[in-house]
C-alpha positions as CSV (number, residue, x, y, z in Angstrom):
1,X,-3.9,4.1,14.1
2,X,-7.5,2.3,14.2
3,X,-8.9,1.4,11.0
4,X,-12.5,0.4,10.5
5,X,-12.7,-2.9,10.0
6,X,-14.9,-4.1,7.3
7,X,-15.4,-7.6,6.0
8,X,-12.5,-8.0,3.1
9,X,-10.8,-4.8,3.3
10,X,-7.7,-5.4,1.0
11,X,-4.5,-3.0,1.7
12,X,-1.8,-2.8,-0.4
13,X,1.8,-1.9,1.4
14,X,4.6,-0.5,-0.3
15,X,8.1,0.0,0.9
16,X,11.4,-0.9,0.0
17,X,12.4,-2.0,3.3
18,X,11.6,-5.5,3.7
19,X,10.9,-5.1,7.8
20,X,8.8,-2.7,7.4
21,X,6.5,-4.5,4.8
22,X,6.9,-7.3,6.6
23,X,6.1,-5.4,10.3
24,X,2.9,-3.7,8.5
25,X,2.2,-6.7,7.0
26,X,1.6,-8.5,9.8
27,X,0.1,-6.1,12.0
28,X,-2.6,-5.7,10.2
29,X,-3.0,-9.3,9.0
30,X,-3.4,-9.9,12.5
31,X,-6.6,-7.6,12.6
32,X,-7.9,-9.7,10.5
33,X,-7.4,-7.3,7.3
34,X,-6.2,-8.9,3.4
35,X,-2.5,-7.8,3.2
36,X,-0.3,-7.5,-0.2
37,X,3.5,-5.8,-0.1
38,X,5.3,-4.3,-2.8
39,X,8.8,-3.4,-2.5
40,X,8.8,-1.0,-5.4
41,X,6.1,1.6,-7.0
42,X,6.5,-0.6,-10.3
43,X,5.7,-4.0,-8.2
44,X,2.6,-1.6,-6.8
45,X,1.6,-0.7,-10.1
46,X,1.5,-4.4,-11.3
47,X,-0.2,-5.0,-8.2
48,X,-2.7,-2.8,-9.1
49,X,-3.5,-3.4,-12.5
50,X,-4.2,-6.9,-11.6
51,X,-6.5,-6.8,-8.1
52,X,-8.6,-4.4,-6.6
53,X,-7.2,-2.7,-3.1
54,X,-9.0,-0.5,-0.7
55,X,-6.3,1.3,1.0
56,X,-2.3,2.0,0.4
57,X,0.4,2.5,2.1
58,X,3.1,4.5,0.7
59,X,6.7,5.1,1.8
60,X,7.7,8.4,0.3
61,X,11.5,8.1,-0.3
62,X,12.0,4.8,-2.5
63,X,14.4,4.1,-5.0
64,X,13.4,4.6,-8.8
65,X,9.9,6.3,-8.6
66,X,9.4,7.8,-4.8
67,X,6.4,7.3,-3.4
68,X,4.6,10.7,-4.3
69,X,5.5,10.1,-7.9
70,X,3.1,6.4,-7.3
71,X,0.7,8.5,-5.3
72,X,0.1,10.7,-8.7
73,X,-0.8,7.4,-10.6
74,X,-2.5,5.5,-8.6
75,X,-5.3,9.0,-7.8
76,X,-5.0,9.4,-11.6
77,X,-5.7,5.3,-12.1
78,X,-7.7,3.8,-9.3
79,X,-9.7,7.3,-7.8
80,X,-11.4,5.0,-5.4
81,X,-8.1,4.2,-3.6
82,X,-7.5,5.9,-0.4
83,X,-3.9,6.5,0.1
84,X,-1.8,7.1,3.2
85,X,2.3,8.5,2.6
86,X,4.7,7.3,5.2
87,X,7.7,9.3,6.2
């Protein structure tokens, strides 16, 4: 996957498995993008509430609220937000 890169393009990662946060995480830290992880969709939507990010990453099965649940918020709360679901 190739994103564009654009000066300060913030993504927001969100999975409860810690090597997989941490994997993404890095990956695309390396490309030079601004990287925060959230290992829950309530850590996300704190996340959210307090900085402004460009793109998400979602994991679709999580504990608690799932990541399609989030997905519903965060269109509903932050419309500019694009959103990918991982499986």
């Amino acid at each position: 996957m190739t994103l564009k890169k654009e000066p300060g393009v913030s993504i927001l990662v969100v999975d409860d498995e810690p090597i997989v946060n941490q994997s993404l995480g890095d990956w695309f830290r390396q490309d030079g993008y601004q990287v925060t992880t959230a290992s829950s969709a309530k850590e996300a939507l704190r996340l959210v509430a307090e900085h402004t990010f460009d793109i998400a990453f979602l994991d679709i099965k999580m504990p608690g609220m799932d990541g399609l649940e989030l997905q519903e918020r965060l269109v509903r709360d932050c419309p500019d937000l694009s959103i990918i679901i991982m499986t």
